[in-house]
């Protein structure tokens, strides 16, 4: 194909050239005496991305789902009571996993388009004076509906109830794109993966773990069985810069490059860029007269927008039209919202011009599918927003103009 397909799904995300090139290396010896010089700094740099105050980071050769499983198996025991909420396909799947692994889930079933129910959590935790609940789970960014939840609020609910439960957060589509303050928020396990904010191919489950969770792991030796995902096995070899089984060396080479890019841009600048790009998308959605799946602005996600199509239109047609006519991949509606939403992923290596491409192609696909919008309305609104709030290009600084 002459032109690269335009990828606007919420993961895997676009891979920066520097990351792609960093992975294009001859196969290397993962037991060489030099290998730890490469791996040990990566563990340290990852801690900065998660803003940890203590603990450590594990890198599993798995997807994010593996890090979900590692979280549960290493810190909890079969029959343990945990508090979870379900409001989209990803939070739903984590609940399903917890139940299948034998946890006793206290479940808050919430409307899709909303997020973690802070008041309900506070209420349940306050009533649990016997501290039967061993862990509280929160999906920071529900990728299926484009909803971001308030993790600091969950921390507050725990603190207000003086509740000692562990706090487990799914940060797969937030870490590296939205602010994640593990230390400040007292997050005990934060799950991530390589193919979203880290701008890599799928294949690494990245799991940040607090000291409190590591202590729970030590006390839980009679808890859940684990082998592949065992923290203990990882720690023994990771401390020396190695892994208990073959690491995905090329992906970790890419991770090195990705961490360098993150460091260069700066986390706060990255969060601001994501917010700006998301705002541009939201301006376009407004101008089209369409609605987001997220019910209220407080739930708006800066990494993915799930957009509802009008009654009588099938979102699958919009997605297929974008794909076949305009060389553009959009995120589909998953399960409960299938056919009702299409998603624009706006996380990772993106700038205003790329968002412009997404909106331009979506606009054409919507018109082709009979959605009554005006050509140029959404793209125009986004352009006005980007122009009026422009600071500097993400890639190059304009030379200062000479005084006349
Ligand atoms: C993508 C995603 C997952 C699943 O990660 P995989 O890497 O596909 O296993 C879990 N949770 C959220 C919020 C996600 O966006």
Short mmCIF file of C-alpha atoms and ligand atoms in Angstrom, two decimals:
data_model
loop_
_atom_site.label_atom_id
_atom_site.label_comp_id
_atom_site.label_asym_id
_atom_site.label_seq_id
_atom_site.Cartn_x
_atom_site.Cartn_y
_atom_site.Cartn_z
CA UNK A 1 0.00 0.00 0.00
CA UNK A 2 1.26 3.44 -0.99
CA UNK A 3 0.01 5.25 2.10
CA UNK A 4 0.05 3.91 5.64
CA UNK A 5 -3.36 3.04 7.03
CA UNK A 6 -4.60 5.65 9.49
CA UNK A 7 -4.83 4.01 12.89
CA UNK A 8 -7.20 5.62 15.36
CA UNK A 9 -8.11 2.67 17.55
CA UNK A 10 -7.46 2.96 21.29
CA UNK A 11 -4.64 0.44 21.13
CA UNK A 12 -2.49 -0.82 19.65
CA UNK A 13 -1.50 2.79 19.05
CA UNK A 14 0.81 4.34 16.48
CA UNK A 15 4.46 3.43 17.01
CA UNK A 16 6.97 6.29 16.74
CA UNK A 17 9.71 5.68 14.21
CA UNK A 18 12.41 5.84 16.93
CA UNK A 19 10.67 3.04 18.82
CA UNK A 20 10.22 0.92 15.72
CA UNK A 21 13.88 1.33 14.77
CA UNK A 22 15.02 0.49 18.30
CA UNK A 23 13.31 -2.90 17.99
CA UNK A 24 14.92 -3.66 14.64
CA UNK A 25 18.08 -5.15 16.11
CA UNK A 26 19.80 -8.52 15.83
CA UNK A 27 18.64 -11.05 18.41
CA UNK A 28 20.61 -10.74 21.60
CA UNK A 29 21.70 -12.90 24.53
CA UNK A 30 19.39 -12.32 27.47
CA UNK A 31 21.84 -13.99 29.85
CA UNK A 32 24.89 -11.99 28.79
CA UNK A 33 26.92 -10.26 31.50
CA UNK A 34 26.03 -6.94 29.82
CA UNK A 35 22.24 -7.44 29.82
CA UNK A 36 21.59 -6.05 33.35
CA UNK A 37 23.14 -2.71 32.33
CA UNK A 38 20.28 -2.44 29.86
CA UNK A 39 17.45 -3.83 32.03
CA UNK A 40 18.05 -2.36 35.49
CA UNK A 41 17.63 1.30 34.46
CA UNK A 42 14.36 0.40 32.69
CA UNK A 43 12.81 -0.77 35.97
CA UNK A 44 13.84 2.53 37.55
CA UNK A 45 12.53 4.67 34.69
CA UNK A 46 9.20 2.86 34.71
CA UNK A 47 8.74 3.85 38.37
CA UNK A 48 8.79 7.50 37.29
CA UNK A 49 6.00 6.96 34.78
CA UNK A 50 3.81 5.41 37.49
CA UNK A 51 4.91 8.09 40.02
CA UNK A 52 5.60 5.45 42.67
CA UNK A 53 6.94 6.20 46.10
CA UNK A 54 7.99 2.63 46.85
CA UNK A 55 7.68 -0.87 45.45
CA UNK A 56 8.75 -2.20 42.07
CA UNK A 57 7.68 -2.81 38.48
CA UNK A 58 7.32 -6.20 36.78
CA UNK A 59 7.52 -6.76 33.04
CA UNK A 60 5.74 -9.92 31.91
CA UNK A 61 5.88 -11.20 28.33
CA UNK A 62 2.08 -11.06 28.17
CA UNK A 63 -0.58 -8.54 27.30
CA UNK A 64 -2.28 -6.32 29.89
CA UNK A 65 -4.64 -9.17 30.74
CA UNK A 66 -1.66 -11.09 32.14
CA UNK A 67 -0.85 -8.21 34.48
CA UNK A 68 -4.51 -8.27 35.64
CA UNK A 69 -4.03 -11.93 36.52
CA UNK A 70 -0.66 -11.35 38.21
CA UNK A 71 -2.27 -8.71 40.42
CA UNK A 72 -4.89 -11.11 41.72
CA UNK A 73 -2.79 -14.26 42.03
CA UNK A 74 0.05 -12.64 43.93
CA UNK A 75 -1.82 -10.65 46.53
CA UNK A 76 -5.11 -12.44 47.22
CA UNK A 77 -6.38 -15.88 48.18
CA UNK A 78 -9.30 -17.93 46.87
CA UNK A 79 -12.44 -16.84 48.71
CA UNK A 80 -11.16 -13.36 49.53
CA UNK A 81 -13.81 -10.67 49.38
CA UNK A 82 -13.06 -7.80 46.97
CA UNK A 83 -14.95 -4.68 45.88
CA UNK A 84 -15.29 -4.12 42.13
CA UNK A 85 -17.40 -2.14 39.67
CA UNK A 86 -18.51 -2.86 36.12
CA UNK A 87 -19.45 -0.20 33.56
CA UNK A 88 -17.84 -1.26 30.28
CA UNK A 89 -16.24 -4.24 28.57
CA UNK A 90 -12.84 -3.96 30.29
CA UNK A 91 -14.12 -3.49 33.84
CA UNK A 92 -16.53 -6.34 33.05
CA UNK A 93 -13.72 -8.67 32.00
CA UNK A 94 -11.66 -7.96 35.12
CA UNK A 95 -14.67 -8.86 37.27
CA UNK A 96 -15.11 -12.03 35.23
CA UNK A 97 -11.47 -12.94 35.80
CA UNK A 98 -11.71 -12.28 39.54
CA UNK A 99 -14.75 -14.54 39.80
CA UNK A 100 -13.15 -17.29 37.74
CA UNK A 101 -10.04 -17.15 39.94
CA UNK A 102 -12.26 -17.71 42.97
CA UNK A 103 -12.61 -14.28 44.55
CA UNK A 104 -15.84 -13.33 46.29
CA UNK A 105 -16.74 -10.17 44.37
CA UNK A 106 -18.90 -7.45 45.93
CA UNK A 107 -20.08 -5.93 42.66
CA UNK A 108 -21.37 -2.47 41.78
CA UNK A 109 -23.10 -2.74 38.40
CA UNK A 110 -23.13 0.73 36.89
CA UNK A 111 -24.62 2.20 33.76
CA UNK A 112 -22.21 2.11 30.79
CA UNK A 113 -21.00 5.67 30.26
CA UNK A 114 -20.42 6.21 33.96
CA UNK A 115 -17.45 5.09 36.06
CA UNK A 116 -16.33 3.96 39.49
CA UNK A 117 -19.20 4.85 41.90
CA UNK A 118 -17.37 6.72 44.65
CA UNK A 119 -20.34 7.14 46.97
CA UNK A 120 -21.25 3.47 46.80
CA UNK A 121 -17.63 2.50 47.39
CA UNK A 122 -17.45 4.85 50.41
CA UNK A 123 -20.67 3.42 51.79
CA UNK A 124 -19.65 -0.22 51.39
CA UNK A 125 -16.19 0.41 52.87
CA UNK A 126 -17.58 2.34 55.83
CA UNK A 127 -19.94 -0.56 56.62
CA UNK A 128 -17.18 -3.14 56.35
CA UNK A 129 -15.90 -2.53 59.87
CA UNK A 130 -14.59 -6.10 60.12
CA UNK A 131 -12.35 -5.37 57.11
CA UNK A 132 -13.49 -8.43 55.21
CA UNK A 133 -12.85 -6.68 51.90
CA UNK A 134 -9.23 -7.39 51.04
CA UNK A 135 -8.94 -5.30 47.89
CA UNK A 136 -10.77 -2.54 46.02
CA UNK A 137 -10.58 -2.46 42.23
CA UNK A 138 -10.93 0.50 39.89
CA UNK A 139 -10.68 0.74 36.12
CA UNK A 140 -9.00 4.12 35.71
CA UNK A 141 -9.90 4.52 32.06
CA UNK A 142 -12.71 2.36 30.64
CA UNK A 143 -11.60 2.07 27.04
CA UNK A 144 -14.91 0.66 25.80
CA UNK A 145 -16.94 3.73 26.72
CA UNK A 146 -14.32 6.50 26.96
CA UNK A 147 -14.81 7.03 30.69
CA UNK A 148 -12.12 8.10 33.15
CA UNK A 149 -12.70 7.49 36.85
CA UNK A 150 -11.37 9.31 39.88
CA UNK A 151 -8.72 7.10 41.48
CA UNK A 152 -7.85 9.76 44.08
CA UNK A 153 -11.53 9.62 45.05
CA UNK A 154 -11.29 5.87 45.65
CA UNK A 155 -8.25 6.49 47.84
CA UNK A 156 -10.27 9.06 49.80
CA UNK A 157 -13.12 6.57 50.30
CA UNK A 158 -10.62 4.06 51.71
CA UNK A 159 -8.96 6.65 53.96
CA UNK A 160 -12.27 8.07 55.21
CA UNK A 161 -13.31 4.56 56.25
CA UNK A 162 -9.79 3.91 57.65
CA UNK A 163 -9.95 0.77 55.56
CA UNK A 164 -6.74 -1.24 54.98
CA UNK A 165 -7.78 -2.94 51.71
CA UNK A 166 -5.36 -2.95 48.80
CA UNK A 167 -6.16 -0.62 45.90
CA UNK A 168 -5.90 -2.26 42.46
CA UNK A 169 -6.10 -0.07 39.37
CA UNK A 170 -6.39 -0.93 35.70
CA UNK A 171 -4.27 1.71 34.00
CA UNK A 172 -3.87 -0.07 30.66
CA UNK A 173 -5.27 2.83 28.62
CA UNK A 174 -4.19 5.59 31.00
CA UNK A 175 -0.61 5.08 32.17
CA UNK A 176 1.74 7.21 30.09
CA UNK A 177 -1.16 9.27 28.73
CA UNK A 178 -3.22 10.33 31.77
CA UNK A 179 -1.79 11.28 35.14
CA UNK A 180 -1.21 8.23 37.34
CA UNK A 181 0.07 9.09 40.81
CA UNK A 182 0.56 5.70 42.43
CA UNK A 183 2.45 7.05 45.41
CA UNK A 184 0.17 9.97 46.19
CA UNK A 185 -3.02 7.97 45.59
CA UNK A 186 -1.80 4.91 47.46
CA UNK A 187 -2.36 2.59 44.52
CA UNK A 188 -1.04 -0.90 45.32
CA UNK A 189 -1.12 -2.60 41.93
CA UNK A 190 -1.32 -0.64 38.70
CA UNK A 191 -1.81 -2.70 35.55
CA UNK A 192 -0.53 -1.54 32.19
CA UNK A 193 0.44 -2.94 28.84
CA UNK A 194 2.85 -2.05 26.07
CA UNK A 195 0.47 -1.19 23.23
CA UNK A 196 -1.33 1.90 24.48
CA UNK A 197 0.41 4.84 26.18
CA UNK A 198 3.78 3.12 25.83
CA UNK A 199 3.41 3.19 22.01
CA UNK A 200 4.77 -0.33 21.46
CA UNK A 201 3.41 -3.51 19.91
CA UNK A 202 1.35 -5.73 22.21
CA UNK A 203 3.35 -8.22 24.24
CA UNK A 204 4.39 -6.70 27.55
CA UNK A 205 2.24 -6.76 30.66
CA UNK A 206 3.69 -3.96 32.79
CA UNK A 207 2.68 -4.12 36.44
CA UNK A 208 3.66 -1.59 39.09
CA UNK A 209 3.37 -2.85 42.67
CA UNK A 210 3.63 -0.95 45.97
CA UNK A 211 5.60 -2.16 48.98
CA UNK A 212 2.29 -2.86 50.74
CA UNK A 213 1.26 -5.22 47.93
CA UNK A 214 4.70 -6.88 47.97
CA UNK A 215 4.26 -7.46 51.71
CA UNK A 216 0.80 -8.91 51.08
CA UNK A 217 2.42 -11.18 48.50
CA UNK A 218 4.87 -12.50 51.10
CA UNK A 219 2.09 -13.21 53.57
CA UNK A 220 0.02 -14.95 50.90
CA UNK A 221 2.34 -17.84 50.22
CA UNK A 222 -0.52 -20.15 51.04
CA UNK A 223 -2.88 -18.08 48.89
CA UNK A 224 -3.52 -18.49 45.22
CA UNK A 225 -1.35 -20.72 43.05
CA UNK A 226 0.88 -19.01 40.53
CA UNK A 227 3.84 -19.95 38.37
CA UNK A 228 4.27 -17.87 35.20
CA UNK A 229 3.06 -14.74 36.99
CA UNK A 230 4.88 -15.34 40.28
CA UNK A 231 6.29 -12.17 41.83
CA UNK A 232 8.76 -14.25 43.87
CA UNK A 233 10.34 -15.84 40.80
CA UNK A 234 10.49 -12.48 39.03
CA UNK A 235 12.09 -10.72 42.00
CA UNK A 236 14.85 -13.34 42.37
CA UNK A 237 16.09 -12.79 38.83
CA UNK A 238 14.98 -9.16 38.24
CA UNK A 239 17.14 -7.99 41.13
CA UNK A 240 20.13 -9.16 39.11
CA UNK A 241 18.81 -7.68 35.87
CA UNK A 242 17.51 -10.97 34.45
CA UNK A 243 14.18 -12.76 34.07
CA UNK A 244 12.97 -16.21 35.21
CA UNK A 245 12.16 -17.14 31.60
CA UNK A 246 12.91 -15.67 28.18
CA UNK A 247 12.12 -11.96 28.13
CA UNK A 248 10.74 -10.25 25.02
CA UNK A 249 14.07 -8.57 24.37
CA UNK A 250 13.06 -6.65 21.24
CA UNK A 251 9.97 -5.23 22.92
CA UNK A 252 12.09 -4.19 25.89
CA UNK A 253 14.48 -2.48 23.45
CA UNK A 254 11.44 -0.62 22.15
CA UNK A 255 10.38 0.18 25.70
CA UNK A 256 13.79 1.80 26.29
CA UNK A 257 13.19 4.08 23.29
CA UNK A 258 9.63 4.80 24.37
CA UNK A 259 10.75 5.73 27.91
CA UNK A 260 13.33 8.05 26.38
CA UNK A 261 10.64 9.78 24.30
CA UNK A 262 8.40 10.08 27.38
CA UNK A 263 11.27 11.58 29.36
CA UNK A 264 12.10 14.00 26.56
CA UNK A 265 8.56 15.32 26.18
CA UNK A 266 7.91 15.28 29.93
CA UNK A 267 4.93 13.58 31.58
CA UNK A 268 3.06 16.80 32.31
CA UNK A 269 3.41 17.93 28.68
CA UNK A 270 2.19 14.53 27.53
CA UNK A 271 -0.92 14.79 29.72
CA UNK A 272 -1.58 18.34 28.44
CA UNK A 273 -1.21 17.17 24.84
CA UNK A 274 -3.66 14.34 25.38
CA UNK A 275 -6.15 16.71 26.96
CA UNK A 276 -5.84 19.16 24.08
CA UNK A 277 -6.26 16.47 21.41
CA UNK A 278 -9.26 15.02 23.26
CA UNK A 279 -10.83 18.48 23.53
CA UNK A 280 -10.43 18.90 19.78
CA UNK A 281 -12.29 15.63 19.22
CA UNK A 282 -15.02 16.68 21.67
CA UNK A 283 -15.44 20.03 19.88
CA UNK A 284 -15.99 18.11 16.66
CA UNK A 285 -18.52 15.75 18.26
CA UNK A 286 -20.45 18.76 19.57
CA UNK A 287 -20.37 20.48 16.20
CA UNK A 288 -21.73 17.33 14.53
CA UNK A 289 -24.57 17.39 17.03
CA UNK A 290 -23.60 13.92 18.28
CA UNK A 291 -23.18 12.68 21.83
CA UNK A 292 -20.44 10.83 23.66
CA UNK A 293 -21.15 7.56 25.42
CA UNK A 294 -19.64 9.16 28.57
CA UNK A 295 -22.67 10.58 30.38
CA UNK A 296 -21.13 13.67 31.92
CA UNK A 297 -18.03 15.84 31.41
CA UNK A 298 -16.52 14.50 34.65
CA UNK A 299 -16.27 11.10 32.97
CA UNK A 300 -14.68 12.39 29.72
CA UNK A 301 -11.58 10.43 28.78
CA UNK A 302 -8.57 12.17 27.29
CA UNK A 303 -7.38 8.96 25.62
CA UNK A 304 -10.46 7.64 23.84
CA UNK A 305 -13.84 9.00 22.80
CA UNK A 306 -16.77 6.63 22.25
CA UNK A 307 -19.24 8.46 20.03
CA UNK A 308 -22.91 7.48 19.80
CA UNK A 309 -24.44 7.35 16.33
CA UNK A 310 -27.99 8.66 15.89
CA UNK A 311 -31.00 6.34 16.08
CA UNK A 312 -31.40 4.35 12.85
CA UNK A 313 -27.69 4.40 11.98
CA UNK A 314 -25.46 1.37 12.49
CA UNK A 315 -22.06 2.32 13.90
CA UNK A 316 -20.61 -0.79 12.25
CA UNK A 317 -21.40 0.79 8.83
CA UNK A 318 -19.56 3.94 9.81
CA UNK A 319 -16.53 1.91 10.91
CA UNK A 320 -16.56 -0.22 7.73
CA UNK A 321 -16.97 2.83 5.51
CA UNK A 322 -14.03 4.57 7.21
CA UNK A 323 -11.99 1.41 6.77
CA UNK A 324 -12.75 0.59 3.14
CA UNK A 325 -13.19 4.08 1.65
CA UNK A 326 -10.87 6.17 3.76
CA UNK A 327 -8.12 3.78 4.86
CA UNK A 328 -8.96 4.56 8.49
CA UNK A 329 -9.36 2.25 11.47
CA UNK A 330 -11.74 3.35 14.23
CA UNK A 331 -12.53 1.45 17.41
CA UNK A 332 -15.69 -0.67 17.33
CA UNK A 333 -18.47 -0.77 19.90
CA UNK A 334 -17.89 -3.72 22.21
CA UNK A 335 -20.72 -6.05 23.32
CA UNK A 336 -23.43 -3.92 24.97
CA UNK A 337 -22.68 -0.86 22.80
CA UNK A 338 -21.97 -2.78 19.55
CA UNK A 339 -23.54 -0.93 16.62
CA UNK A 340 -24.25 2.06 18.82
CA UNK A 341 -20.82 3.62 19.14
CA UNK A 342 -17.62 4.02 17.23
CA UNK A 343 -14.46 5.05 19.04
CA UNK A 344 -11.64 7.39 18.20
CA UNK A 345 -8.48 6.47 20.07
CA UNK A 346 -6.48 9.62 20.75
CA UNK A 347 -3.60 8.32 22.81
CA UNK A 348 0.07 7.77 22.21
CA UNK A 349 2.10 9.28 19.39
CA UNK A 350 -0.39 11.78 17.95
CA UNK A 351 -0.57 15.47 17.16
CA UNK A 352 -3.22 17.92 15.96
CA UNK A 353 -2.75 17.10 12.29
CA UNK A 354 -3.33 13.41 12.92
CA UNK A 355 -6.49 14.18 14.88
CA UNK A 356 -7.49 16.35 11.93
CA UNK A 357 -7.10 13.34 9.63
CA UNK A 358 -9.22 11.22 11.95
CA UNK A 359 -12.00 13.80 12.12
CA UNK A 360 -11.91 14.53 8.38
CA UNK A 361 -12.25 10.85 7.51
CA UNK A 362 -14.90 10.24 10.17
CA UNK A 363 -16.86 13.19 8.84
CA UNK A 364 -16.90 11.70 5.35
CA UNK A 365 -17.84 8.25 6.65
CA UNK A 366 -20.69 9.70 8.73
CA UNK A 367 -22.04 11.58 5.69
CA UNK A 368 -21.73 8.46 3.52
CA UNK A 369 -23.77 6.52 6.08
CA UNK A 370 -26.56 9.07 6.08
CA UNK A 371 -25.80 10.91 9.30
CA UNK A 372 -27.12 14.44 8.87
CA UNK A 373 -24.09 16.56 9.60
CA UNK A 374 -22.50 19.40 7.67
CA UNK A 375 -19.20 18.69 5.90
CA UNK A 376 -16.48 20.66 7.63
CA UNK A 377 -18.46 21.27 10.81
CA UNK A 378 -16.51 18.97 13.12
CA UNK A 379 -13.14 19.44 11.47
CA UNK A 380 -13.73 23.20 11.47
CA UNK A 381 -14.58 23.28 15.16
CA UNK A 382 -11.49 21.26 16.01
CA UNK A 383 -9.31 23.48 13.81
CA UNK A 384 -10.60 26.62 15.51
CA UNK A 385 -9.96 25.09 18.92
CA UNK A 386 -6.44 23.96 18.03
CA UNK A 387 -5.57 27.32 16.41
CA UNK A 388 -6.87 29.40 19.25
CA UNK A 389 -5.06 27.39 21.90
CA UNK A 390 -1.85 26.67 19.97
CA UNK A 391 1.38 26.98 21.90
CA UNK A 392 4.10 25.24 19.99
CA UNK A 393 4.49 22.26 17.75
CA UNK A 394 5.22 18.98 19.48
CA UNK A 395 8.10 18.29 17.14
CA UNK A 396 9.83 21.56 16.28
CA UNK A 397 10.16 25.01 17.78
CA UNK A 398 9.57 27.99 15.51
CA UNK A 399 12.61 30.26 15.37
CA UNK A 400 11.98 33.48 17.29
CA UNK A 401 10.89 36.37 15.03
CA UNK A 402 13.39 39.22 14.83
CA UNK A 403 12.15 42.48 16.35
CA UNK A 404 11.32 44.98 13.59
C1 LIG B 1 -6.65 -2.85 26.37
C2 LIG B 1 -7.16 -2.92 27.75
C3 LIG B 1 -7.07 -4.08 28.53
C4 LIG B 1 -6.60 -5.38 27.97
O1 LIG B 1 -5.29 -5.37 27.68
P1 LIG B 1 -4.68 -6.49 26.69
O2 LIG B 1 -3.31 -5.95 26.48
O3 LIG B 1 -5.52 -6.49 25.47
O4 LIG B 1 -4.69 -7.76 27.41
C5 LIG B 1 -7.50 -4.04 29.83
N1 LIG B 1 -8.00 -2.92 30.35
C6 LIG B 1 -8.13 -1.79 29.65
C7 LIG B 1 -8.71 -0.59 30.29
C8 LIG B 1 -7.70 -1.75 28.33
O5 LIG B 1 -7.83 -0.63 27.62
#
